[in-house]
PDB file of C-alpha atoms in Angstrom:
ATOM      1  CA  MET A   1     -19.130  -5.953 -53.629  1.00 51.00           C
ATOM      2  CA  GLY A   2     -19.095  -9.541 -52.458  1.00 58.00           C
ATOM      3  CA  ASP A   3     -21.732 -11.976 -51.316  1.00 65.00           C
ATOM      4  CA  LEU A   4     -23.951 -10.274 -48.732  1.00 63.00           C
ATOM      5  CA  ALA A   5     -25.277 -13.673 -47.632  1.00 71.00           C
ATOM      6  CA  ASN A   6     -21.802 -14.324 -46.212  1.00 76.00           C
ATOM      7  CA  ASN A   7     -21.379 -10.857 -44.729  1.00 77.00           C
ATOM      8  CA  PRO A   8     -19.180 -11.130 -41.616  1.00 78.00           C
ATOM      9  CA  HIS A   9     -20.638  -7.959 -40.022  1.00 78.00           C
ATOM     10  CA  PRO A  10     -22.316  -9.165 -36.809  1.00 76.00           C
ATOM     11  CA  PHE A  11     -25.538  -7.354 -37.770  1.00 76.00           C
ATOM     12  CA  GLY A  12     -25.349  -8.249 -41.478  1.00 77.00           C
ATOM     13  CA  GLN A  13     -24.888  -4.599 -42.437  1.00 75.00           C
ATOM     14  CA  ILE A  14     -22.519  -2.702 -44.657  1.00 74.00           C
ATOM     15  CA  PRO A  15     -19.836  -1.495 -44.547  1.00 81.00           C
ATOM     16  CA  CYS A  16     -17.697  -4.406 -43.490  1.00 78.00           C
ATOM     17  CA  LEU A  17     -14.085  -4.951 -44.547  1.00 82.00           C
ATOM     18  CA  THR A  18     -12.099  -8.146 -44.586  1.00 83.00           C
ATOM     19  CA  ASP A  19      -8.377  -7.682 -45.007  1.00 82.00           C
ATOM     20  CA  ASP A  20      -5.248  -9.768 -44.797  1.00 76.00           C
ATOM     21  CA  GLY A  21      -7.333 -12.944 -44.769  1.00 72.00           C
ATOM     22  CA  ASP A  22      -8.400 -13.019 -41.144  1.00 83.00           C
ATOM     23  CA  VAL A  23      -8.962  -9.352 -40.250  1.00 86.00           C
ATOM     24  CA  THR A  24     -12.582  -8.188 -40.172  1.00 85.00           C
ATOM     25  CA  VAL A  25     -13.492  -4.577 -39.457  1.00 86.00           C
ATOM     26  CA  PHE A  26     -17.055  -3.228 -39.486  1.00 83.00           C
ATOM     27  CA  GLU A  27     -18.597   0.255 -39.240  1.00 83.00           C
ATOM     28  CA  SER A  28     -17.320   3.118 -41.359  1.00 83.00           C
ATOM     29  CA  GLY A  29     -15.379   4.893 -38.626  1.00 85.00           C
ATOM     30  CA  ALA A  30     -13.601   1.720 -37.527  1.00 86.00           C
ATOM     31  CA  ILE A  31     -12.747   0.908 -41.152  1.00 84.00           C
ATOM     32  CA  LEU A  32     -11.310   4.387 -41.702  1.00 85.00           C
ATOM     33  CA  LEU A  33      -9.242   4.171 -38.522  1.00 84.00           C
ATOM     34  CA  TYR A  34      -8.004   0.708 -39.520  1.00 86.00           C
ATOM     35  CA  LEU A  35      -6.964   2.021 -42.934  1.00 83.00           C
ATOM     36  CA  LEU A  36      -5.318   4.999 -41.258  1.00 80.00           C
ATOM     37  CA  SER A  37      -3.313   2.621 -39.054  1.00 81.00           C
ATOM     38  CA  LYS A  38      -2.014   0.855 -42.168  1.00 80.00           C
ATOM     39  CA  ALA A  39      -1.099   4.052 -44.026  1.00 76.00           C
ATOM     40  CA  GLU A  40       2.314   5.652 -44.193  1.00 66.00           C
ATOM     41  CA  LEU A  41       1.797   8.855 -42.213  1.00 68.00           C
ATOM     42  CA  ASP A  42       5.332  10.072 -41.669  1.00 69.00           C
ATOM     43  CA  ASP A  43       4.354  13.457 -43.094  1.00 78.00           C
ATOM     44  CA  LEU A  44       1.676  14.054 -40.409  1.00 82.00           C
ATOM     45  CA  SER A  45       2.624  15.343 -36.979  1.00 88.00           C
ATOM     46  CA  GLU A  46       1.223  13.667 -33.885  1.00 87.00           C
ATOM     47  CA  GLN A  47      -1.160  16.628 -33.491  1.00 91.00           C
ATOM     48  CA  LYS A  48      -2.469  16.189 -37.047  1.00 90.00           C
ATOM     49  CA  LYS A  49      -2.893  12.432 -36.539  1.00 88.00           C
ATOM     50  CA  ALA A  50      -4.836  13.176 -33.349  1.00 90.00           C
ATOM     51  CA  SER A  51      -6.956  15.669 -35.268  1.00 93.00           C
ATOM     52  CA  VAL A  52      -7.792  13.018 -37.875  1.00 92.00           C
ATOM     53  CA  LEU A  53      -8.846  10.601 -35.123  1.00 91.00           C
ATOM     54  CA  SER A  54     -10.980  13.286 -33.501  1.00 95.00           C
ATOM     55  CA  TRP A  55     -12.781  14.195 -36.735  1.00 96.00           C
ATOM     56  CA  VAL A  56     -13.507  10.551 -37.580  1.00 94.00           C
ATOM     57  CA  SER A  57     -14.977  10.067 -34.111  1.00 94.00           C
ATOM     58  CA  TRP A  58     -16.969  13.311 -34.372  1.00 97.00           C
ATOM     59  CA  ALA A  59     -18.393  12.263 -37.739  1.00 96.00           C
ATOM     60  CA  ASN A  60     -19.716   9.010 -36.326  1.00 93.00           C
ATOM     61  CA  ALA A  61     -20.799  10.205 -32.874  1.00 94.00           C
ATOM     62  CA  SER A  62     -22.128  13.708 -33.609  1.00 96.00           C
ATOM     63  CA  LEU A  63     -22.549  14.328 -37.334  1.00 97.00           C
ATOM     64  CA  ASP A  64     -24.366  11.098 -38.226  1.00 96.00           C
ATOM     65  CA  PRO A  65     -27.294  11.776 -35.844  1.00 96.00           C
ATOM     66  CA  ILE A  66     -27.549  15.344 -37.162  1.00 97.00           C
ATOM     67  CA  CYS A  67     -27.587  14.256 -40.785  1.00 97.00           C
ATOM     68  CA  PHE A  68     -29.924  11.294 -40.338  1.00 97.00           C
ATOM     69  CA  LEU A  69     -32.867  11.322 -37.951  1.00 97.00           C
ATOM     70  CA  GLU A  70     -34.013   7.803 -37.106  1.00 95.00           C
ATOM     71  CA  THR A  71     -37.102   6.176 -35.680  1.00 95.00           C
ATOM     72  CA  PRO A  72     -36.640   4.004 -32.569  1.00 94.00           C
ATOM     73  CA  GLU A  73     -36.501   1.068 -34.999  1.00 91.00           C
ATOM     74  CA  GLY A  74     -33.463   2.595 -36.712  1.00 86.00           C
ATOM     75  CA  LYS A  75     -35.153   3.717 -39.935  1.00 93.00           C
ATOM     76  CA  VAL A  76     -34.020   7.067 -41.315  1.00 94.00           C
ATOM     77  CA  TYR A  77     -36.994   9.368 -41.826  1.00 96.00           C
ATOM     78  CA  ASP A  78     -35.461  12.840 -42.259  1.00 97.00           C
ATOM     79  CA  THR A  79     -32.368  14.983 -41.903  1.00 97.00           C
ATOM     80  CA  GLY A  80     -31.621  17.371 -39.093  1.00 97.00           C
ATOM     81  CA  LEU A  81     -29.931  19.689 -41.594  1.00 97.00           C
ATOM     82  CA  LYS A  82     -33.245  21.294 -42.555  1.00 96.00           C
ATOM     83  CA  LYS A  83     -33.039  23.440 -39.430  1.00 95.00           C
ATOM     84  CA  PRO A  84     -30.314  25.626 -37.914  1.00 95.00           C
ATOM     85  CA  ASN A  85     -27.717  23.637 -36.002  1.00 97.00           C
ATOM     86  CA  ARG A  86     -25.048  24.925 -33.632  1.00 97.00           C
ATOM     87  CA  ARG A  87     -22.525  22.207 -34.499  1.00 97.00           C
ATOM     88  CA  ILE A  88     -22.891  22.769 -38.222  1.00 98.00           C
ATOM     89  CA  ASN A  89     -22.558  26.514 -37.612  1.00 98.00           C
ATOM     90  CA  THR A  90     -19.230  25.799 -35.900  1.00 98.00           C
ATOM     91  CA  LEU A  91     -18.126  23.522 -38.742  1.00 98.00           C
ATOM     92  CA  ASP A  92     -19.019  26.279 -41.200  1.00 98.00           C
ATOM     93  CA  GLU A  93     -16.926  28.779 -39.231  1.00 98.00           C
ATOM     94  CA  LEU A  94     -13.938  26.406 -39.157  1.00 97.00           C
ATOM     95  CA  LEU A  95     -14.167  25.853 -42.895  1.00 98.00           C
ATOM     96  CA  ALA A  96     -14.173  29.606 -43.537  1.00 97.00           C
ATOM     97  CA  ASP A  97     -10.416  29.639 -42.926  1.00 95.00           C
ATOM     98  CA  GLN A  98      -9.307  26.312 -44.374  1.00 96.00           C
ATOM     99  CA  ASP A  99     -10.106  24.043 -47.291  1.00 96.00           C
ATOM    100  CA  PHE A 100     -10.148  20.772 -45.361  1.00 97.00           C
ATOM    101  CA  LEU A 101     -10.592  19.728 -41.743  1.00 97.00           C
ATOM    102  CA  VAL A 102      -7.016  19.104 -40.627  1.00 95.00           C
ATOM    103  CA  GLU A 103      -5.252  22.402 -41.024  1.00 91.00           C
ATOM    104  CA  ASP A 104      -2.309  22.353 -43.462  1.00 90.00           C
ATOM    105  CA  ALA A 105      -2.674  18.608 -44.094  1.00 91.00           C
ATOM    106  CA  GLY A 106      -4.752  18.663 -47.285  1.00 93.00           C
ATOM    107  CA  PHE A 107      -7.450  16.058 -47.828  1.00 94.00           C
ATOM    108  CA  THR A 108      -7.270  13.335 -45.153  1.00 93.00           C
ATOM    109  CA  ILE A 109      -9.309  10.426 -43.823  1.00 92.00           C
ATOM    110  CA  ALA A 110     -10.977  13.004 -41.560  1.00 95.00           C
ATOM    111  CA  ASP A 111     -12.507  14.535 -44.692  1.00 96.00           C
ATOM    112  CA  VAL A 112     -13.585  11.117 -45.942  1.00 95.00           C
ATOM    113  CA  ALA A 113     -15.493  10.584 -42.693  1.00 95.00           C
ATOM    114  CA  VAL A 114     -17.149  13.994 -42.457  1.00 97.00           C
ATOM    115  CA  ALA A 115     -17.800  14.566 -46.155  1.00 97.00           C
ATOM    116  CA  SER A 116     -19.321  11.114 -46.545  1.00 95.00           C
ATOM    117  CA  TYR A 117     -22.130  11.898 -44.122  1.00 97.00           C
ATOM    118  CA  LEU A 118     -22.662  15.374 -45.530  1.00 98.00           C
ATOM    119  CA  LEU A 119     -22.694  14.181 -49.149  1.00 98.00           C
ATOM    120  CA  TYR A 120     -25.253  11.472 -48.453  1.00 97.00           C
ATOM    121  CA  VAL A 121     -27.768  14.081 -47.267  1.00 98.00           C
ATOM    122  CA  PRO A 122     -28.587  15.650 -50.687  1.00 97.00           C
ATOM    123  CA  GLN A 123     -28.709  12.168 -52.201  1.00 96.00           C
ATOM    124  CA  PHE A 124     -31.339  10.949 -49.731  1.00 96.00           C
ATOM    125  CA  PHE A 125     -33.077  14.311 -49.289  1.00 96.00           C
ATOM    126  CA  PRO A 126     -32.735  16.100 -52.650  1.00 94.00           C
ATOM    127  CA  ASP A 127     -34.838  19.084 -51.562  1.00 92.00           C
ATOM    128  CA  VAL A 128     -32.589  19.945 -48.613  1.00 95.00           C
ATOM    129  CA  ASP A 129     -31.123  23.441 -48.715  1.00 96.00           C
ATOM    130  CA  LEU A 130     -27.772  23.803 -46.979  1.00 97.00           C
ATOM    131  CA  SER A 131     -27.063  27.281 -48.343  1.00 96.00           C
ATOM    132  CA  ARG A 132     -27.117  28.810 -44.826  1.00 96.00           C
ATOM    133  CA  TRP A 133     -23.731  27.074 -44.407  1.00 97.00           C
ATOM    134  CA  SER A 134     -21.865  28.369 -47.454  1.00 96.00           C
ATOM    135  CA  ASN A 135     -18.460  27.123 -46.308  1.00 97.00           C
ATOM    136  CA  VAL A 136     -19.841  23.646 -45.679  1.00 98.00           C
ATOM    137  CA  VAL A 137     -21.395  23.632 -49.166  1.00 97.00           C
ATOM    138  CA  ARG A 138     -18.059  24.715 -50.673  1.00 97.00           C
ATOM    139  CA  TYR A 139     -16.288  21.984 -48.691  1.00 98.00           C
ATOM    140  CA  MET A 140     -18.801  19.362 -49.845  1.00 97.00           C
ATOM    141  CA  LYS A 141     -18.289  20.466 -53.434  1.00 97.00           C
ATOM    142  CA  ASP A 142     -14.498  20.317 -53.073  1.00 97.00           C
ATOM    143  CA  CYS A 143     -14.723  16.788 -51.676  1.00 97.00           C
ATOM    144  CA  ALA A 144     -17.243  15.589 -54.282  1.00 97.00           C
ATOM    145  CA  SER A 145     -15.148  17.113 -57.088  1.00 97.00           C
ATOM    146  CA  ARG A 146     -12.221  14.817 -56.357  1.00 96.00           C
ATOM    147  CA  THR A 147     -11.434  12.235 -59.029  1.00 96.00           C
ATOM    148  CA  ALA A 148     -11.408   9.493 -56.389  1.00 94.00           C
ATOM    149  CA  TYR A 149     -14.959  10.413 -55.335  1.00 95.00           C
ATOM    150  CA  GLY A 150     -16.198   9.958 -58.901  1.00 95.00           C
ATOM    151  CA  GLU A 151     -14.393   6.631 -59.144  1.00 95.00           C
ATOM    152  CA  ALA A 152     -15.860   5.403 -55.853  1.00 92.00           C
ATOM    153  CA  PHE A 153     -19.456   6.585 -56.285  1.00 93.00           C
ATOM    154  CA  GLY A 154     -19.761   6.854 -60.054  1.00 94.00           C
ATOM    155  CA  GLU A 155     -19.951   9.768 -62.428  1.00 95.00           C
ATOM    156  CA  ASN A 156     -23.748  10.066 -62.175  1.00 96.00           C
ATOM    157  CA  VAL A 157     -23.731  10.473 -58.395  1.00 96.00           C
ATOM    158  CA  GLN A 158     -20.831  12.888 -58.620  1.00 96.00           C
ATOM    159  CA  ALA A 159     -22.566  14.984 -61.296  1.00 97.00           C
ATOM    160  CA  PHE A 160     -25.837  15.018 -59.341  1.00 96.00           C
ATOM    161  CA  LEU A 161     -24.082  16.216 -56.186  1.00 96.00           C
ATOM    162  CA  LEU A 162     -22.008  18.860 -57.934  1.00 96.00           C
ATOM    163  CA  ASN A 163     -25.124  20.216 -59.629  1.00 96.00           C
ATOM    164  CA  SER A 164     -27.092  20.198 -56.355  1.00 95.00           C
ATOM    165  CA  LEU A 165     -24.281  21.941 -54.507  1.00 96.00           C
ATOM    166  CA  ASP A 166     -23.926  24.531 -57.286  1.00 94.00           C
ATOM    167  CA  GLU A 167     -27.641  25.310 -56.936  1.00 92.00           C
ATOM    168  CA  MET A 168     -27.272  25.670 -53.153  1.00 89.00           C
ATOM    169  CA  GLY A 169     -24.367  28.035 -53.678  1.00 74.00           C
ATOM    170  CA  LYS A 170     -26.473  30.189 -55.991  1.00 79.00           C
ATOM    171  CA  LYS A 171     -29.272  30.399 -53.391  1.00 68.00           C
ATOM    172  CA  LYS A 172     -26.872  31.844 -50.831  1.00 58.00           C
ATOM    173  CA  ASP A 173     -25.826  34.526 -53.317  1.00 51.00           C
ATOM    174  CA  LYS A 174     -29.408  35.654 -54.040  1.00 50.00           C
ATOM    175  CA  LYS A 175     -30.745  38.523 -51.999  1.00 48.00           C
ATOM    176  CA  MET A 176     -34.359  38.984 -51.082  1.00 47.00           C
ATOM    177  CA  PHE A 177     -35.797  41.969 -52.963  1.00 49.00           C
ATOM    178  CA  GLY A 178     -32.252  42.652 -54.164  1.00 50.00           C
ATOM    179  CA  VAL A 179     -31.322  43.986 -50.710  1.00 50.00           C
ATOM    180  CA  PHE A 180     -31.283  41.398 -47.903  1.00 47.00           C
TER     181      PHE A 180
END
């Protein structure tokens, strides 16, 4: 993890990446875009690359403030995912027809950006129920099930999330009074 006392992030926060000796990149979206710029992407069309950029930007500009409500001092106090949300409804509709965000591209950095925010929500707010968005829950589970996710966040976090998401999926399948 490194020495946080020598953190080069201008606000002393994480994440912050130092690379190639003199390159410093801070903020998750900027780090993902930097890594994307260093990746071999010959298999992605210009449209798919643009889609990745758009999703990373959306995650940071629109999804973050939905997932994490902050006080004026910047302290997270709740999640906006406890209530219906038009943007998450749209995301759910998009994910009804595809497994990941960039159509026909498989798992990309776009999914890292979006899934990261979504997967933090049940960790910080374990009582949250996202079952109204069944496709989003399925997507979160698919992302959290990846071997790389377990390696990055640890088996305990991965198991907790998969169990939580399984429970949310079961809630969506239950019908009130066996009818509704």
